[in-house]
CSV table of C-alpha atoms and ligand atoms in Angstrom, one decimal:
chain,number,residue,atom,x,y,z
A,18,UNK,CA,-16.0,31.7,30.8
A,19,UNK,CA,-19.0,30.3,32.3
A,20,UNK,CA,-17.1,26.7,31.3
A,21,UNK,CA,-14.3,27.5,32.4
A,22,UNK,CA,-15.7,28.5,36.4
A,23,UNK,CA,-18.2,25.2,36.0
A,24,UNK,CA,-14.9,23.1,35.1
A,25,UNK,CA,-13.1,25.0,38.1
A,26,UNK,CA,-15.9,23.9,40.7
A,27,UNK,CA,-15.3,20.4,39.2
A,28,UNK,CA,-11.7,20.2,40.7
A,29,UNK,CA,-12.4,21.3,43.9
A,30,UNK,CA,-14.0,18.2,44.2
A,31,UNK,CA,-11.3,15.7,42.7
A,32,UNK,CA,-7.5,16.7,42.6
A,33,UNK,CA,-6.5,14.4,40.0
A,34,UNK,CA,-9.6,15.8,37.0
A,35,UNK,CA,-7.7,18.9,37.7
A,36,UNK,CA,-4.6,17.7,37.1
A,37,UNK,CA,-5.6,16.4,33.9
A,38,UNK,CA,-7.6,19.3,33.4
A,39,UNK,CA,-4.7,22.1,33.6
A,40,UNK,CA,-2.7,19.1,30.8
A,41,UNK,CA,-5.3,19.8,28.5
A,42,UNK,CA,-5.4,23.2,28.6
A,43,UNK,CA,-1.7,23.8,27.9
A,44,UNK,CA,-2.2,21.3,25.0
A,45,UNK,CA,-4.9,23.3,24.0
A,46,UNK,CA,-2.4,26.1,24.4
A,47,UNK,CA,0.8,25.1,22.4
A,48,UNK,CA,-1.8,23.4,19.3
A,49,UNK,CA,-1.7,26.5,17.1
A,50,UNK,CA,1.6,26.9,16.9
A,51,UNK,CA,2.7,23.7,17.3
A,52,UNK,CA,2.3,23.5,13.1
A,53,UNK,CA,4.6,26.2,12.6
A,54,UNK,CA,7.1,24.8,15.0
A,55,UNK,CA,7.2,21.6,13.0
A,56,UNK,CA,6.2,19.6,15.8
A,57,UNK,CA,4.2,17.0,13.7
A,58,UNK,CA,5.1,14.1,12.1
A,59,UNK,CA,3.6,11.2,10.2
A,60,UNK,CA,4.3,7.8,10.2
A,61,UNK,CA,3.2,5.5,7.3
A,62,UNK,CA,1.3,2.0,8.6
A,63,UNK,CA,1.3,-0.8,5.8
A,64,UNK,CA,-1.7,-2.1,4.6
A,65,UNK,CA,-1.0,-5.7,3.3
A,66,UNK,CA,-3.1,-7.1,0.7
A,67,UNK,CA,-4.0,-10.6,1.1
A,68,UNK,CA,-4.1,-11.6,-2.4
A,69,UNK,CA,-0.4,-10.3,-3.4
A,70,UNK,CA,0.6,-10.8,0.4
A,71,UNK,CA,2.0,-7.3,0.1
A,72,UNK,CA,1.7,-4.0,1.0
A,73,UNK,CA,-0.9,-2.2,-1.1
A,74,UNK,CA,-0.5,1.2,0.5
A,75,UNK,CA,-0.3,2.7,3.8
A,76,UNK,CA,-2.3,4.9,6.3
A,77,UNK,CA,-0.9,7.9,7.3
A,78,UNK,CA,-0.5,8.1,11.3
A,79,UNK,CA,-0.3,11.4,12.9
A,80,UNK,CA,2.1,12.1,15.9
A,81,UNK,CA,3.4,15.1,17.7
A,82,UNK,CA,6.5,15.2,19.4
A,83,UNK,CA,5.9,18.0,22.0
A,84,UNK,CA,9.1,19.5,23.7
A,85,UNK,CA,7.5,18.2,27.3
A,86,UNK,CA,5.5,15.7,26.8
A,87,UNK,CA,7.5,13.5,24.4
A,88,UNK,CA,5.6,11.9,21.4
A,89,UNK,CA,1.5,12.0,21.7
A,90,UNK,CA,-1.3,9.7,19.6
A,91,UNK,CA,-3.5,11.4,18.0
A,92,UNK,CA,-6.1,10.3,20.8
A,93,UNK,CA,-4.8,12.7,23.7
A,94,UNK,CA,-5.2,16.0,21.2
A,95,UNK,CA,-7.6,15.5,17.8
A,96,UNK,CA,-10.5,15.7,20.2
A,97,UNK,CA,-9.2,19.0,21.3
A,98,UNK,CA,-8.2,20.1,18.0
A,99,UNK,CA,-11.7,19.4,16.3
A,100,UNK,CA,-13.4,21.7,19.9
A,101,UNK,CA,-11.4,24.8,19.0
A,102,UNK,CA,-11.6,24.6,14.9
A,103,UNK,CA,-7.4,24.2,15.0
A,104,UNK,CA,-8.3,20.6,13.4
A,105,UNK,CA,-8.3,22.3,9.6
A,106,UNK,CA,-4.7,23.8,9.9
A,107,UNK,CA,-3.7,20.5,11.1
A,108,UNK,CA,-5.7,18.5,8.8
A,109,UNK,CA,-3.7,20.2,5.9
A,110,UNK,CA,-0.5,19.8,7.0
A,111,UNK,CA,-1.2,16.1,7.0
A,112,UNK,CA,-2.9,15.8,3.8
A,113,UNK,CA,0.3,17.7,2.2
A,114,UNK,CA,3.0,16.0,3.8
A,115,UNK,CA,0.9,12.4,3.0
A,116,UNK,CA,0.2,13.5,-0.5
A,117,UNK,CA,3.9,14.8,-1.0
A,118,UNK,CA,5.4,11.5,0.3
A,119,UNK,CA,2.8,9.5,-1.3
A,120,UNK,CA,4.1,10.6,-4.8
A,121,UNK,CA,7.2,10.4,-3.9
A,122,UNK,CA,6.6,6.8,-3.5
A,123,UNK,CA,4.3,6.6,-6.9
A,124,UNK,CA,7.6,7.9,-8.8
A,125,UNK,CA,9.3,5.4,-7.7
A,126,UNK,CA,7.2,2.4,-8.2
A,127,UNK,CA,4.6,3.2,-10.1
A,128,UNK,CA,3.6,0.1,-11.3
A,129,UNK,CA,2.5,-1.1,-7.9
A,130,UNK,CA,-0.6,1.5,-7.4
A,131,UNK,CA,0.3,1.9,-4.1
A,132,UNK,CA,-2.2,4.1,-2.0
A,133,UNK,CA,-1.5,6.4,1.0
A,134,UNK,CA,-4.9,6.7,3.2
A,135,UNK,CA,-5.1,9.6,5.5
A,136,UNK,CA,-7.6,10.1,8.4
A,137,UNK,CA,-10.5,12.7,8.1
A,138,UNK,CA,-11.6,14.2,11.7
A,139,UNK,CA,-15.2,14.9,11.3
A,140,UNK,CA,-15.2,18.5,11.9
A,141,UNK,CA,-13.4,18.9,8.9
A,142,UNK,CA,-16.0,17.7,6.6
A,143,UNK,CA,-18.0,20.6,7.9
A,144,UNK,CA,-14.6,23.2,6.5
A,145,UNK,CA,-16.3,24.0,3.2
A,146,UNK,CA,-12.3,24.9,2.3
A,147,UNK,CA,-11.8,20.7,2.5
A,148,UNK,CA,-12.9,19.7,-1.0
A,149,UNK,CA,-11.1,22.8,-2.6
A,150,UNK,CA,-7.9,22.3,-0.5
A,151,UNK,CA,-7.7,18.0,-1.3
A,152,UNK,CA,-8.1,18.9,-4.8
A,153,UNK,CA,-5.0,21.5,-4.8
A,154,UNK,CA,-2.8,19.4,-2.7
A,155,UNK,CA,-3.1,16.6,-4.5
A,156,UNK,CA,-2.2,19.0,-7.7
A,157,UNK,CA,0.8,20.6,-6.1
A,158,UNK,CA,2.0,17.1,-5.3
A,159,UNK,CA,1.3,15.5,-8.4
A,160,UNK,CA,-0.3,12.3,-6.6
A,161,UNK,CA,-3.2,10.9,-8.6
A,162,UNK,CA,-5.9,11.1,-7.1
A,163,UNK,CA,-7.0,7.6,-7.3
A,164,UNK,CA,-4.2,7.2,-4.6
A,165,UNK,CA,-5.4,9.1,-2.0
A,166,UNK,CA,-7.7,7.2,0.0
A,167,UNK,CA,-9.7,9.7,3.2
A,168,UNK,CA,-10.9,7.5,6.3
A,169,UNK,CA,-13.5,9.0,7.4
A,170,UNK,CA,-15.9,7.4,10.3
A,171,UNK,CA,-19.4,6.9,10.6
A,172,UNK,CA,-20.1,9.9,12.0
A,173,UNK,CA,-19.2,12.4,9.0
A,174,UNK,CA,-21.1,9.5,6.8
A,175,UNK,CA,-24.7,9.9,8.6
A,176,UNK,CA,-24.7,13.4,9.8
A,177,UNK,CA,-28.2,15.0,9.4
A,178,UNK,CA,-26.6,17.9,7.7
A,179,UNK,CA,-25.8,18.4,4.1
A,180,UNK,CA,-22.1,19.8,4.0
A,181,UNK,CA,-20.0,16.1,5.1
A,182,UNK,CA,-22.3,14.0,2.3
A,183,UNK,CA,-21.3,17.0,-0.5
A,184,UNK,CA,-18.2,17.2,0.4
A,185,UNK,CA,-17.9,13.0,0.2
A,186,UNK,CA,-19.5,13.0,-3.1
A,187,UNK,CA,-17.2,15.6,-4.6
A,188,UNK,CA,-14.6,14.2,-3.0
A,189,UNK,CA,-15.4,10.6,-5.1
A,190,UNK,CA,-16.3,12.5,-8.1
A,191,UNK,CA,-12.6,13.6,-8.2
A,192,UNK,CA,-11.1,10.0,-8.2
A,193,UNK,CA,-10.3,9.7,-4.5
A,194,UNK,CA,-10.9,6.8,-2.4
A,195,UNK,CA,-13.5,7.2,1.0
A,196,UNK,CA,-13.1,4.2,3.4
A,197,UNK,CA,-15.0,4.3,6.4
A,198,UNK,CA,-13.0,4.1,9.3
A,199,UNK,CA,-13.5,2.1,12.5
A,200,UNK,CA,-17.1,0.4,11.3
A,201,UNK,CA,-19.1,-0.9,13.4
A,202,UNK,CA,-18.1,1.0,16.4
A,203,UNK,CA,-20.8,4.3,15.2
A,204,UNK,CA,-24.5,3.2,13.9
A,205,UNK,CA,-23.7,0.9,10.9
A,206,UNK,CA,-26.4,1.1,8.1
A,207,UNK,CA,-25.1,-0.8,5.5
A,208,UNK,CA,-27.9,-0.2,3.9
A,209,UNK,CA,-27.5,3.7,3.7
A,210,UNK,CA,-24.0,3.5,2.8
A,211,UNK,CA,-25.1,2.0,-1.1
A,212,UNK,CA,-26.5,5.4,-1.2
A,213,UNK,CA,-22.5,6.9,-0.7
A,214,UNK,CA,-19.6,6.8,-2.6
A,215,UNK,CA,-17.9,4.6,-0.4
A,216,UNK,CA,-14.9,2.5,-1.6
A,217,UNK,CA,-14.4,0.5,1.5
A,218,UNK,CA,-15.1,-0.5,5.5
A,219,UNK,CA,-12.1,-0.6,7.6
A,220,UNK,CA,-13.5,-2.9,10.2
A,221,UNK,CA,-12.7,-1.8,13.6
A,222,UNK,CA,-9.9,-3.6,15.8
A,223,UNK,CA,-12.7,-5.0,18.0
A,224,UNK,CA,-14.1,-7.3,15.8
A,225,UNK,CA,-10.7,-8.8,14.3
A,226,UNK,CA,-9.8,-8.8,19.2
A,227,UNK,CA,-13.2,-11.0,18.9
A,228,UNK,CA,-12.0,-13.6,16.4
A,229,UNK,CA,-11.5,-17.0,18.4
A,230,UNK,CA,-15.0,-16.4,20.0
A,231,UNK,CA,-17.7,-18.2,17.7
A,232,UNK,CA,-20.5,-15.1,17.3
A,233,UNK,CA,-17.8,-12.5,16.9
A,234,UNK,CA,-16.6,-14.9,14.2
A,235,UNK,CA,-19.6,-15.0,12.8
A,236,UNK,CA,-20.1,-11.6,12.4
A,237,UNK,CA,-16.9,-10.8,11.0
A,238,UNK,CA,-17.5,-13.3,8.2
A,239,UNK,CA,-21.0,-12.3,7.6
A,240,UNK,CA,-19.9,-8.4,7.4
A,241,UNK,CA,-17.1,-9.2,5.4
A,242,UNK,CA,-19.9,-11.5,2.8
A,243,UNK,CA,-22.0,-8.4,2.9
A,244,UNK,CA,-19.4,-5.5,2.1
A,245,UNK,CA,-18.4,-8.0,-0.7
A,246,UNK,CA,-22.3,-7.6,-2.1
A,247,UNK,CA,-22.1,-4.3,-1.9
A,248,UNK,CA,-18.8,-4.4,-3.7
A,249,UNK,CA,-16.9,-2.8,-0.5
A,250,UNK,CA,-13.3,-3.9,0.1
A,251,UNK,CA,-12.6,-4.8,3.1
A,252,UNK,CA,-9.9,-3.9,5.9
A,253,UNK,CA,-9.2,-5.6,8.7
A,254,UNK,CA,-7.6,-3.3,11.7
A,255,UNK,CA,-5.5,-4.5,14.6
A,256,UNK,CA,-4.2,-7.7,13.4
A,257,UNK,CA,-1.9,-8.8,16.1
A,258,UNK,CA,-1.5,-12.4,16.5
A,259,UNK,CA,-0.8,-15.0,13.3
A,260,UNK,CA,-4.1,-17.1,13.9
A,261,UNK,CA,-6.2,-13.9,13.5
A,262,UNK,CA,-4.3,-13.3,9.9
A,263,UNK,CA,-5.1,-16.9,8.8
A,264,UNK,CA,-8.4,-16.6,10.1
A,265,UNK,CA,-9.4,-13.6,7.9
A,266,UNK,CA,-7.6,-15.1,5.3
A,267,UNK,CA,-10.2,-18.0,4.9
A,268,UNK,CA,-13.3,-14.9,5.4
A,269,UNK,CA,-11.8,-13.5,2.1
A,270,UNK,CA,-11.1,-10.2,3.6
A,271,UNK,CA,-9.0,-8.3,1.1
A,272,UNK,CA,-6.4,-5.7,3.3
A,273,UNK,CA,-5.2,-6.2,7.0
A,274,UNK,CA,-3.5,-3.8,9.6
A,275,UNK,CA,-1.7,-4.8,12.7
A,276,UNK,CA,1.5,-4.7,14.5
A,277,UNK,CA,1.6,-8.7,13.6
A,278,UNK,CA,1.8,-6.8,9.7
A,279,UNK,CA,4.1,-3.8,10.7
A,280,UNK,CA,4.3,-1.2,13.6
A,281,UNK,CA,3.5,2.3,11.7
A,282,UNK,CA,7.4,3.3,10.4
A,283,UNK,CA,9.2,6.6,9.7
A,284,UNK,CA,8.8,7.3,5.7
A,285,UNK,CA,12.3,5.9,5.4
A,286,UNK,CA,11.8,2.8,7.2
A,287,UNK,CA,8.5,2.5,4.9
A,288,UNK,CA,10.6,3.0,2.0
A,289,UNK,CA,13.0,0.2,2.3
A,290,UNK,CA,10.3,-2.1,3.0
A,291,UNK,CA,9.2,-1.1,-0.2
A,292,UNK,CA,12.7,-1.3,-2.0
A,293,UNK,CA,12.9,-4.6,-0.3
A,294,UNK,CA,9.3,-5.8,-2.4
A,295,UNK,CA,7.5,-5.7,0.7
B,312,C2E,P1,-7.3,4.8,13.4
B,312,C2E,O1,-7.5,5.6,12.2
B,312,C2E,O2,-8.3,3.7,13.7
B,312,C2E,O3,-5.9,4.2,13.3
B,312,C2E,C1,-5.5,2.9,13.8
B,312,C2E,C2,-4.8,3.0,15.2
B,312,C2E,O4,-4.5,1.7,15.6
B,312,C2E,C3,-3.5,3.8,15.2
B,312,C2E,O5,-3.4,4.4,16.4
B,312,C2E,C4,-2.5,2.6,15.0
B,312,C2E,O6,-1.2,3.0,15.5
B,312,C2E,C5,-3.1,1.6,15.9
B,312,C2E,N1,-2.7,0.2,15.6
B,312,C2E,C6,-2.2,-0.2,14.4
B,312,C2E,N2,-2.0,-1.6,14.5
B,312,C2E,C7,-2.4,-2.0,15.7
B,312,C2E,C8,-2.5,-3.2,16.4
B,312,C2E,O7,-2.2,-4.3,15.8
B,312,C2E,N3,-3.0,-3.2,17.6
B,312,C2E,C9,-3.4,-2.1,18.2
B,312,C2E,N4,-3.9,-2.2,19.5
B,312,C2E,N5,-3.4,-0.9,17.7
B,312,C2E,C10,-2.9,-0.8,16.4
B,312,C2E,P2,-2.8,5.9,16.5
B,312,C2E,O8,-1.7,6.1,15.5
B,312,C2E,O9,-2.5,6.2,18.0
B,312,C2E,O10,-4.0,6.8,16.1
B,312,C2E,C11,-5.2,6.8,16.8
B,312,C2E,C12,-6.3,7.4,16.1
B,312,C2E,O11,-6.1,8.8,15.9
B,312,C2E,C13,-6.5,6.9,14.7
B,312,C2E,O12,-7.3,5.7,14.8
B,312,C2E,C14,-7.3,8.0,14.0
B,312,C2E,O13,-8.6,8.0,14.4
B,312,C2E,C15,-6.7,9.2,14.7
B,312,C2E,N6,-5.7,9.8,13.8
B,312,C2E,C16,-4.4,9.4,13.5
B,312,C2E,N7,-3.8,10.2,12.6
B,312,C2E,C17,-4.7,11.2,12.3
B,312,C2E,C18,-4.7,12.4,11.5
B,312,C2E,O14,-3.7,12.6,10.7
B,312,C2E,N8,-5.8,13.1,11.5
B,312,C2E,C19,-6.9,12.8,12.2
B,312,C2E,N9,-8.0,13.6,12.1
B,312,C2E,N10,-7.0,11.7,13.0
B,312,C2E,C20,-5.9,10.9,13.1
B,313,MG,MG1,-7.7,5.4,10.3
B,314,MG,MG1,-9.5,2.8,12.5
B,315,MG,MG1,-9.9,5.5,15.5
């Protein structure tokens, strides 16, 4: 309450924070029912392996088409859903429907090993429901679950608390895949992360937007040499133009994301890329 009279003060002041004030709150609003409603959907982002030059999985990419407001990134509402705890029922429903298409996909080729990755809010590593509900959704699906990879960022990795690293090292014990997600943006201890059982770095879209400037370049390649020693594979997010692909080609990264790659697709649009060898 006392929040809510300090934020009301704060529009007196400046029409427009209150404006986008009153927006959140009515997203805040329709969130818990917007599950029930079916007003999520996922759409599958290919992550193309530069050794086979095909895709090797895909990341799972939340939207939500609200009746209003059209279709809204995850950006304008996982903030808001990780503040008033609704971030767990949402969390499932993505890690179901992922892990449900994702075997669909493994029945259908599963030769290729093909992975679906889906993004971990940090809050949730705090649910001590998480590890217990990955483990049954993954059995209820029938994905393995060396196909599931979890993005989680920096954050959950070097919280102070216990409950994120337990949950990370059961999650690994289980088979599952944890890739840190947009490194180098939180407070990157490489060093620390031996002592985790991390699979992989996703390295955030600022550093492949720096490629073409010498130090940037540098660092890539040297980040990329060190996740190598530490036996980290390595993705490269945000790929847009063909120079940046050839350049991290030659720095021996082994995944890259991008709209120069793919745009994220519907599951059907994924699928025929996949029918098509892609
Ligand atoms: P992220 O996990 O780092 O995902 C990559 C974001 O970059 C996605 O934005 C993707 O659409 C976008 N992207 C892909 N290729 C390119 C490119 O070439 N250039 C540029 N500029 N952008 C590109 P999106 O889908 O809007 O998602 C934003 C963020 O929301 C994600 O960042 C992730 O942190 C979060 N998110 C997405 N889905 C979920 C989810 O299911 N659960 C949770 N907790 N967070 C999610
Ligand atoms: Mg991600
Ligand atoms: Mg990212
Ligand atoms: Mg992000």
């Amino acid at each position: 309450r006392a929040k809510a009279a300090g934020r009301g003060r704060w529009a007196c002041y400046d029409a427009d924070l209150n404006a986008a004030q009153v927006a959140r709150y009515a997203l805040v609003e329709a969130l818990p029912d917007a599950v029930q409603r079916g007003e999520f959907s996922l759409l599958y982002q290919p992550l193309v392996s530069l050794s086979s030059g095909r895709a090797c999985g895909v990341e799972a990419l939340l939207r939500w088409d609200h009746p209003d407001r059209g279709t809204l990134s995850p950006d304008s509402f996982i903030d808001l859903a990780e503040e008033t705890g609704i971030i767990s029922a949402i969390g499932t429903w993505v890690l179901r429907e992922a892990c449900r298409q994702g075997a669909r996909w493994w029945r259908r080729f599963p030769e290729r090993s093909f992975y679906v990755s889906v993004n971990v809010a940090t809050a949730q590593t705090y649910d001590p429901a998480l590890v217990g509900d990955v483990l049954s959704i993954l059995d209820e699906s029938g994905l393995p679950p060396t196909l599931l990879q979890l993005e989680l960022t920096e954050s959950a990795m070097l919280s102070s608390a216990g409950e994120p690293v337990e949950a990370l090292r059961a999650l690994a014990a289980a088979g599952i895949r944890i890739a840190i997600d947009d490194f180098g943006t939180g407070y990157s201890n490489l060093a620390y992360l031996r002592t985790l059982p991390v699979a992989g770095l996703k390295l955030a879209r600022q550093f492949t937007d720096g490629l073409g400037r010498p130090v940037d370049t540098h660092i890539v390649k040297t980040l990329i040499e060190l996740a190598h020693v530490l036996d980290l594979a390595v993705t490269a997010e945000g790929v847009e133009t063909p120079d940046q692909l050839s350049q991290l080609k030659g720095m021996n990264c082994d995944v890259v994301q991008g709209w120069h790659l793919s745009m994220p697709l519907p599951a059907d649009e994924m699928s025929a890329v996949l029918e098509n060898g892609g």
